[in-house]
Amino acid sequence: MEEPTIIGQPFPQLDAVSLADGTAEFCSDIRLPGMLYGKILRSPLAHARVMNIDTSRAERLPGVKAVITGQDTSGVAYSYWVELLDTTLLDKHPLAMEKVRYVGDELAAVAAIDEEIAKEALELITVDYQELPAVFDPEEAMDAGAPLLHAKERNISVEMHLNHGEVERELARADYIREERFVSPAVGHCQLEGHNCLVSWEGDKITIWSATQSPISIRTHLSRMLGISPSKVRVITPHVGGGFGGRAEMLGFEYCTALLSLKTGRPVKTNLDREEVFSATRVRHPQVVYLKTGVKKDGTILAQEARLISNNGAYNGWGPVGLFLSTTFLTAPFRIPNFKCDSYLVYTNTPIGGPMRGFGAPQVRFAADSHLDGIARELGLDIAEIMLKNAIQPGDEHDHFNVTSFGVSEAIAKATQMANWKARRGNLGPARGLGIGCHIHESGAHRNPYMGFTAEVRVHEDGRVTLLTGAVDVGQGARTVLAQIVAEEFGVRLEDVVVARQDTEVTPLDHGTFSSRVTFWTGNAVKAAAADAKRKLLEAAAQKLEANPQDLVARDRRVFVKGTPEKGLPMDEAVSCYNLLSKGDTLVGHGFFSLPVNKINLSTGEGRHSSPLSSGATVAEVEVDTETGMVKVIRLITAHDCGRALNPLAVEGQLNGAVLMGKGYALSEHLCWEGGSTMNASFTDYRLPSAADTPELSPIIVESPDPLGPFGAKECGEGPLISVAPALANAVNNALGVRIKELPLTPEKVLKALEKARG
Amino acid sequence: MEEPTIIGQPFPQLDAVSLADGTAEFCSDIRLPGMLYGKILRSPLAHARVMNIDTSRAERLPGVKAVITGQDTSGVAYSYWVELLDTTLLDKHPLAMEKVRYVGDELAAVAAIDEEIAKEALELITVDYQELPAVFDPEEAMDAGAPLLHAKERNISVEMHLNHGEVERELARADYIREERFVSPAVGHCQLEGHNCLVSWEGDKITIWSATQSPISIRTHLSRMLGISPSKVRVITPHVGGGFGGRAEMLGFEYCTALLSLKTGRPVKTNLDREEVFSATRVRHPQVVYLKTGVKKDGTILAQEARLISNNGAYNGWGPVGLFLSTTFLTAPFRIPNFKCDSYLVYTNTPIGGPMRGFGAPQVRFAADSHLDGIARELGLDIAEIMLKNAIQPGDEHDHFNVTSFGVSEAIAKATQMANWKARRGNLGPARGLGIGCHIHESGAHRNPYMGFTAEVRVHEDGRVTLLTGAVDVGQGARTVLAQIVAEEFGVRLEDVVVARQDTEVTPLDHGTFSSRVTFWTGNAVKAAAADAKRKLLEAAAQKLEANPQDLVARDRRVFVKGTPEKGLPMDEAVSCYNLLSKGDTLVGHGFFSLPVNKINLSTGEGRHSSPLSSGATVAEVEVDTETGMVKVIRLITAHDCGRALNPLAVEGQLNGAVLMGKGYALSEHLCWEGGSTMNASFTDYRLPSAADTPELSPIIVESPDPLGPFGAKECGEGPLISVAPALANAVNNALGVRIKELPLTPEKVLKALEKARG
């Protein structure tokens, strides 16, 4: 293959200008004639039986066009991709049927001619509750006597008991055994665009514009819940102001908006306000992680026993999948030859957990790498050395991952080298420290044997192309990277590729933009589509050029004989050849990509991840103010193996964004729940780091081209977040000698730890 | 093949409810944030040199955001599908560069924050003219000394000299020779939705929503005129309120709106008002037709010599193609073994001629069948007998048509039979009469060897399907008929087919809805797409059923073994089989259709029509009020050979609509031009027949399945209009014994003819 000219170049995003000048259309920009506004009535109680809902006063309010409650929903329930897993996991009604189970749970929905009237109507709805005892702590919720949320014997949605190797035997052989408990909090995604949607019916067909990461998920759910064919559900996603996993599934308000529109015969738009986004969409699962690890004197890991309690919140959402991910992400990027884990997904009367950047990994990698740092300190070894010693290597056999390429060792080496780790660690002066953490992620999970990834490339008469894909760009630049793949493969320039807007009615099926799938999965489909179009083009051009198709190359808007560039045709003439020879058929390339689908077992935790592994390491340098307990981050060096950086500018953007999000998770962010209520559901009270808090960032791109990746590419948007919290916790330990085992590392906790250490 | 169950059934239109209840979205319903309104300044003079345009006062008017003149257009010119014909025919600037050539010619365009301000701004633009002598009559315009519109030696855009056989020799052999002159007027399309468009730019990409019949034509023109790739021009056509040929080409206001939007950086909408639609879009070409025909005593036609003068108006538009059509439509549906025609497309200072329902045929068939009626009367023969004697028969060789099927004889027989022609004609009492006319049309012209017709069928997990087509439904029911083709071919029900909205960015290429092409051309592509999807489906189902794919049938949502219906699968299970076997690929069918493209020669008139011929006959019964001259239509019986009626309800709707439009053309409609100004450019003054004027309509469907048609179908939307005017003129002659040779047959003309006859 020739050296790529477009792949590997740092192109700015195709949509950069329209995003910057405000002409880019977001869902909330769209208005339809006669449009109504929807609002949701939410429970103020964490746990209660709903005895009666009286909507009559609200219905009489002028300007109110419809009020719906659970009675109007025919009792349909939903969860995540239920069709692929156990439908007994379906536990959420879009509007409460008998009980509310968390503060924010949906009770009723209103459509009115404006948002003010809709809000006023909510206040006129009277709900009679019978309050029930609530439980907020997941470990308490597991107790036999705890108040039960659902009609189950215990508050455990899923439990998984994984057991590989001979853990007890190997622990008995260990030179050193360490046992610890780590805790991580709930945090919010903080997308700058709030959740919103607009629904319109035409006859028996519904169109929904939604700021979603997964149009197909909305299509699947609405189709099932409304009892209509998926062919009659059209989901359109304009530009999206950030996803981070918080838009990976249909939420109840989208179904309610559809129902309000159906009932009123008018388009309905619902915007969630920031308080609702924080308290009633999804949060990263809070977890308690118990680790017991046995190592040899030289730091070689022999065995690990874990117990993982994940707070599901009141309903499942993607929790069961998250539990599998957390459990398996404990087993990499380091070799743990004997591993045992008991994992529990526990219901509590708190907001619902869901996917969030790094899904399943940040909690356990914080625990595991803090734990490893403790082991290193105890053994008097360099943690970076231990990491390198135990790092998984390409080609390793693994119970849960296909290690087709793996660059964690190179990432550790590069990050520590840039930090001058060996020389500087321990020599930075008082209250300053260096720490390291590692991460791993997969390049998109895929578990649907009926639906792979498809793409279409249409070639115009001038040789320019349109790419049709169902993948959504959530701001990360997916459209740009996919266009680069097409341009490189088909032999045109980046500006010659138009990426059509996603619209489930017309663009090919795609699973959506979550689990870091776009570049790998959609990218492979897109590459195949461009290759298919090129194959047809070269066959036609070969006739004209009197050459063999396999001797032809398409490159920079020309088709020519390899090695004889002057013997060729401009792209538009080559397309004309195709069109004429085909008697006027359009030059279209079809692409499809999938890999064998591995089932996961939600009892045993058995099952393999679907796609190649990204990995990396963060080295953090901190200075702690021992008076205030404030952790000041001096520098974050993150090396990430993305297989191949198709667009280094975009990869660095992802690295920096992820690292900053990881820093917020590590140091300041957490949703404060009191009595089930979210006490800081605003950007004023929720401590999201601002641009002013940005330390020196040093992203390092590590490349280990994966044989399965398009041009070798793997994941890059989630992984780098994961290693930041353990790196910072370990840096604080390096600075102060204290170990904080609960995120975030707030000044209060630092001071408390210092006090405890002092005496 | 099994007997169809969906083809041939009278389904109401899929969009019937949304069209009736007002929820169907038309272009004018769409509003975008920040949208401006465009207005066009038009010439009040028929012919003038433009010395200066001063826009400064308009630009200063608050609320005006841009004013453009010809200077802003870089001098680009346009016409119809120029890329396929002689580019010297490009004669129209979107905004006048040096001259205006008709009353209504575009001079400048304004974008303002509302329509009132835009109109006010037009009044503030000062234009200095040097008025030039004008010419309005096409025969006068051909004179050597006539004022010249363009930089040509004469006002003739195209002249065509056709000569088949030995006309002079055969005329010399004739028993009777008749020589006459016929005249037809300009009429308007009178679509209920006026012309309008909305343009928005995002970066270097333009989106235009246009109420057009041919999105691809707009894409092609805008791309060329704006100097951007067609891939960056997105044309979306929502529901359209009637086309009739008046929206078959891009008009200048669409380009101006694009330029205003580019200049202002804001979306711009332009609505033409009714006066503009009547006077400054397109009209049916007025024609003067001279005929000289020699026949044998028994009515056998020996030879015909014709001279055809078509008034082009000030610019070409589709006039050159129309001239070819008019000329060749003189040669059918009757055998004229020796034929000679001199045809001229003549510029005058009047509105521009363009395609209109029956394009090219109504004028010449009025002349030819009136002429034939005169011959019959002179020979003492029954015109219906003469028609049957001379009618072209299936399989005939013809210079301009491929006569793959032809039902005109059956149509004549059925229409006269229903009218009880033989018994009643001549016996209806005073001032009552019966007349007959015939028609012919093709099922869509196609002359682009680079671009055929494509369609795509996507099959959903539940076995329902989405059809992707670029064809536009202009109200005639195209979407419904295409959905029937898919349902029949793929084996589902009509309600299982969703027809995606046209959008050039995502739907397959289609030439547009004009020249009655959709059912035949697009229908064939759609049928091929459904067949392709079915082939793949049956191959997968065959594995499951352990059968041969060729033994399987798909029908009514099931796939089963032919003759053993119980051995089968429901459609959704069959689709699952496909999806699993293909490892998750979507079941998609691709369809393509084209026929060899015949060039036409604009000098010699040589060239063949592209597609199968529809034909038919109208018998009209009238009673004339000899006091007022008013022609009262008692009944119109129209028999039309549509090959096969895929949807008899839709075919009857087309027949009735066309016949009523033909009646308006025959009796009352004409655009009154005085000094080049349109004096009746409103629905008040333009005498469009209303529902109250509807006579008894008796549509008769004649079927002669064409081997090339999808399920045998041919044209049905245009042909039936054509035979109405001659039938009515002949009926008036039968009632009164007078021959009126100029349309429309107004009371004034009837009285004048009666007076003349009385002496």
mmCIF file of C-alpha atoms in Angstrom, chain A residues 15 17-18 23-25 29-33 201-205 219-220 228-232 234 239 265 446 448-454 456 458 460-462 464-466 468 479 494-501 503-509 575-577 579-580 582-586 588 590-595, chain B residues 15 17-18 23-25 29-33 201-205 219-220 228-232 234 239 265 446 448-454 456 458 460-462 464-466 468 479 494-501 503-509 575-577 579-580 582-586 588 590-595:
data_model
loop_
_atom_site.group_PDB
_atom_site.id
_atom_site.type_symbol
_atom_site.label_atom_id
_atom_site.label_comp_id
_atom_site.label_asym_id
_atom_site.label_seq_id
_atom_site.Cartn_x
_atom_site.Cartn_y
_atom_site.Cartn_z
ATOM 1 C CA ASP A 15 -17.844 21.389 11.110
ATOM 2 C CA VAL A 17 -16.611 26.906 11.325
ATOM 3 C CA SER A 18 -20.324 26.291 11.615
ATOM 4 C CA THR A 23 -24.867 28.311 12.142
ATOM 5 C CA ALA A 24 -24.573 24.622 13.033
ATOM 6 C CA GLU A 25 -28.070 23.368 13.733
ATOM 7 C CA ASP A 29 -32.769 25.201 17.079
ATOM 8 C CA ILE A 30 -35.566 23.365 15.305
ATOM 9 C CA ARG A 31 -39.070 24.769 15.543
ATOM 10 C CA LEU A 32 -42.167 23.438 13.842
ATOM 11 C CA PRO A 33 -45.460 25.218 13.219
ATOM 12 C CA TRP A 201 -46.270 12.618 13.765
ATOM 13 C CA GLU A 202 -47.429 12.414 10.160
ATOM 14 C CA GLY A 203 -50.162 9.816 9.936
ATOM 15 C CA ASP A 204 -48.799 6.620 11.520
ATOM 16 C CA LYS A 205 -45.197 7.746 11.181
ATOM 17 C CA ARG A 219 -35.808 3.902 17.137
ATOM 18 C CA THR A 220 -35.769 0.430 18.674
ATOM 19 C CA ILE A 228 -45.276 0.454 15.563
ATOM 20 C CA SER A 229 -42.809 -0.833 13.004
ATOM 21 C CA PRO A 230 -39.253 0.498 13.286
ATOM 22 C CA SER A 231 -39.704 1.520 9.667
ATOM 23 C CA LYS A 232 -42.185 4.123 10.856
ATOM 24 C CA ARG A 234 -37.589 8.249 11.980
ATOM 25 C CA HIS A 239 -25.288 18.449 15.855
ATOM 26 C CA GLY A 265 -51.770 15.817 17.150
ATOM 27 C CA HIS A 446 -20.773 -4.922 19.823
ATOM 28 C CA ASN A 448 -25.844 -7.765 18.100
ATOM 29 C CA PRO A 449 -25.492 -10.694 15.699
ATOM 30 C CA TYR A 450 -28.355 -9.354 13.569
ATOM 31 C CA MET A 451 -26.986 -5.928 12.937
ATOM 32 C CA GLY A 452 -23.464 -4.963 11.959
ATOM 33 C CA PHE A 453 -22.182 -1.677 10.625
ATOM 34 C CA THR A 454 -23.018 -0.425 7.153
ATOM 35 C CA GLU A 456 -22.516 3.883 1.610
ATOM 36 C CA ARG A 458 -21.982 7.813 -3.567
ATOM 37 C CA HIS A 460 -20.859 12.346 -8.099
ATOM 38 C CA GLU A 461 -20.185 13.236 -11.718
ATOM 39 C CA ASP A 462 -17.269 15.465 -10.732
ATOM 40 C CA ARG A 464 -16.586 14.183 -5.370
ATOM 41 C CA VAL A 465 -18.298 11.818 -2.971
ATOM 42 C CA THR A 466 -21.006 11.740 -0.367
ATOM 43 C CA LEU A 468 -23.847 8.041 4.064
ATOM 44 C CA ARG A 479 -17.520 13.090 10.660
ATOM 45 C CA LEU A 494 -10.768 15.745 2.286
ATOM 46 C CA GLU A 495 -12.782 18.702 0.989
ATOM 47 C CA ASP A 496 -14.196 16.428 -1.709
ATOM 48 C CA VAL A 497 -16.121 14.367 0.830
ATOM 49 C CA VAL A 498 -19.522 15.427 2.099
ATOM 50 C CA VAL A 499 -20.794 13.497 5.091
ATOM 51 C CA ALA A 500 -24.571 13.363 4.853
ATOM 52 C CA ARG A 501 -26.601 14.147 7.938
ATOM 53 C CA ASP A 503 -31.377 10.244 9.550
ATOM 54 C CA THR A 504 -32.538 6.701 10.304
ATOM 55 C CA GLU A 505 -34.926 6.849 7.376
ATOM 56 C CA VAL A 506 -32.176 7.202 4.825
ATOM 57 C CA THR A 507 -28.702 6.692 6.259
ATOM 58 C CA PRO A 508 -27.368 3.156 6.731
ATOM 59 C CA LEU A 509 -27.726 1.426 10.074
ATOM 60 C CA VAL A 575 -16.462 8.504 -13.124
ATOM 61 C CA SER A 576 -17.840 9.320 -16.584
ATOM 62 C CA CYS A 577 -16.328 6.070 -17.845
ATOM 63 C CA ASN A 579 -21.427 5.925 -15.743
ATOM 64 C CA LEU A 580 -21.315 5.324 -19.470
ATOM 65 C CA SER A 582 -22.932 0.982 -16.622
ATOM 66 C CA LYS A 583 -25.534 2.615 -18.901
ATOM 67 C CA GLY A 584 -26.090 5.373 -16.386
ATOM 68 C CA ASP A 585 -25.944 3.590 -13.060
ATOM 69 C CA THR A 586 -24.713 5.714 -10.175
ATOM 70 C CA VAL A 588 -22.132 3.654 -5.294
ATOM 71 C CA HIS A 590 -21.402 -0.367 -0.094
ATOM 72 C CA GLY A 591 -19.506 -1.191 3.025
ATOM 73 C CA PHE A 592 -20.214 -3.601 5.810
ATOM 74 C CA PHE A 593 -18.210 -4.557 8.848
ATOM 75 C CA SER A 594 -18.717 -6.818 11.755
ATOM 76 C CA LEU A 595 -16.783 -9.273 13.906
ATOM 77 C CA ASP B 15 -50.438 10.857 1.890
ATOM 78 C CA VAL B 17 -54.843 12.031 5.253
ATOM 79 C CA SER B 18 -51.932 14.369 5.872
ATOM 80 C CA THR B 23 -50.186 18.257 8.485
ATOM 81 C CA ALA B 24 -48.371 17.503 5.208
ATOM 82 C CA GLU B 25 -45.368 19.774 5.065
ATOM 83 C CA ASP B 29 -44.321 25.696 5.843
ATOM 84 C CA ILE B 30 -40.613 25.602 6.578
ATOM 85 C CA ARG B 31 -39.104 28.428 8.566
ATOM 86 C CA LEU B 32 -35.519 28.740 9.733
ATOM 87 C CA PRO B 33 -34.108 30.942 12.480
ATOM 88 C CA TRP B 201 -25.827 27.714 3.520
ATOM 89 C CA GLU B 202 -23.689 25.832 6.023
ATOM 90 C CA GLY B 203 -20.059 26.552 5.227
ATOM 91 C CA ASP B 204 -19.535 25.770 1.530
ATOM 92 C CA LYS B 205 -22.650 23.618 1.328
ATOM 93 C CA ARG B 219 -28.843 20.671 -8.241
ATOM 94 C CA THR B 220 -27.208 20.586 -11.658
ATOM 95 C CA ILE B 228 -19.501 24.382 -6.531
ATOM 96 C CA SER B 229 -19.566 20.618 -6.660
ATOM 97 C CA PRO B 230 -22.997 19.006 -7.089
ATOM 98 C CA SER B 231 -22.105 17.079 -3.950
ATOM 99 C CA LYS B 232 -22.386 20.334 -2.026
ATOM 100 C CA ARG B 234 -28.583 19.578 -1.349
ATOM 101 C CA HIS B 239 -44.947 17.910 -0.664
ATOM 102 C CA GLY B 265 -25.093 34.604 5.481
ATOM 103 C CA HIS B 446 -34.776 10.218 -21.157
ATOM 104 C CA ASN B 448 -28.854 11.281 -20.393
ATOM 105 C CA PRO B 449 -26.445 8.409 -21.087
ATOM 106 C CA TYR B 450 -24.568 9.155 -17.852
ATOM 107 C CA MET B 451 -27.470 8.961 -15.486
ATOM 108 C CA GLY B 452 -30.210 6.361 -15.382
ATOM 109 C CA PHE B 453 -32.725 5.704 -12.648
ATOM 110 C CA THR B 454 -31.758 4.198 -9.316
ATOM 111 C CA GLU B 456 -32.961 1.373 -2.991
ATOM 112 C CA ARG B 458 -34.072 -1.326 2.862
ATOM 113 C CA HIS B 460 -36.201 -3.753 8.519
ATOM 114 C CA GLU B 461 -36.028 -6.422 11.183
ATOM 115 C CA ASP B 462 -39.807 -6.852 11.157
ATOM 116 C CA ARG B 464 -41.268 -3.907 6.677
ATOM 117 C CA VAL B 465 -39.392 -1.912 4.079
ATOM 118 C CA THR B 466 -38.296 1.606 3.300
ATOM 119 C CA LEU B 468 -35.448 5.305 -1.129
ATOM 120 C CA ARG B 479 -45.286 7.616 -3.785
ATOM 121 C CA LEU B 494 -48.886 -1.664 1.064
ATOM 122 C CA GLU B 495 -48.910 -0.341 4.632
ATOM 123 C CA ASP B 496 -45.577 -2.104 5.174
ATOM 124 C CA VAL B 497 -43.780 0.239 2.793
ATOM 125 C CA VAL B 498 -42.484 3.612 3.872
ATOM 126 C CA VAL B 499 -41.355 5.896 1.064
ATOM 127 C CA ALA B 500 -38.548 8.062 2.382
ATOM 128 C CA ARG B 501 -38.640 11.761 1.677
ATOM 129 C CA ASP B 503 -33.392 14.623 -0.494
ATOM 130 C CA THR B 504 -30.600 14.723 -3.073
ATOM 131 C CA GLU B 505 -28.033 14.208 -0.336
ATOM 132 C CA VAL B 506 -29.336 10.784 0.583
ATOM 133 C CA THR B 507 -31.937 9.456 -1.841
ATOM 134 C CA PRO B 508 -30.809 7.795 -5.075
ATOM 135 C CA LEU B 509 -30.602 9.814 -8.262
ATOM 136 C CA VAL B 575 -35.191 -11.324 7.476
ATOM 137 C CA SER B 576 -33.574 -12.629 10.660
ATOM 138 C CA CYS B 577 -32.176 -15.528 8.643
ATOM 139 C CA ASN B 579 -29.214 -10.892 8.933
ATOM 140 C CA LEU B 580 -27.668 -13.801 10.806
ATOM 141 C CA SER B 582 -24.763 -12.185 6.502
ATOM 142 C CA LYS B 583 -23.204 -11.616 9.952
ATOM 143 C CA GLY B 584 -25.386 -8.596 10.512
ATOM 144 C CA ASP B 585 -25.476 -6.918 7.124
ATOM 145 C CA THR B 586 -28.627 -4.956 6.416
ATOM 146 C CA VAL B 588 -30.779 -3.812 1.041
ATOM 147 C CA HIS B 590 -30.484 -1.895 -5.286
ATOM 148 C CA GLY B 591 -32.356 -1.167 -8.460
ATOM 149 C CA PHE B 592 -31.277 0.440 -11.665
ATOM 150 C CA PHE B 593 -33.109 1.010 -14.899
ATOM 151 C CA SER B 594 -32.303 2.630 -18.158
ATOM 152 C CA LEU B 595 -32.842 2.130 -21.851
#
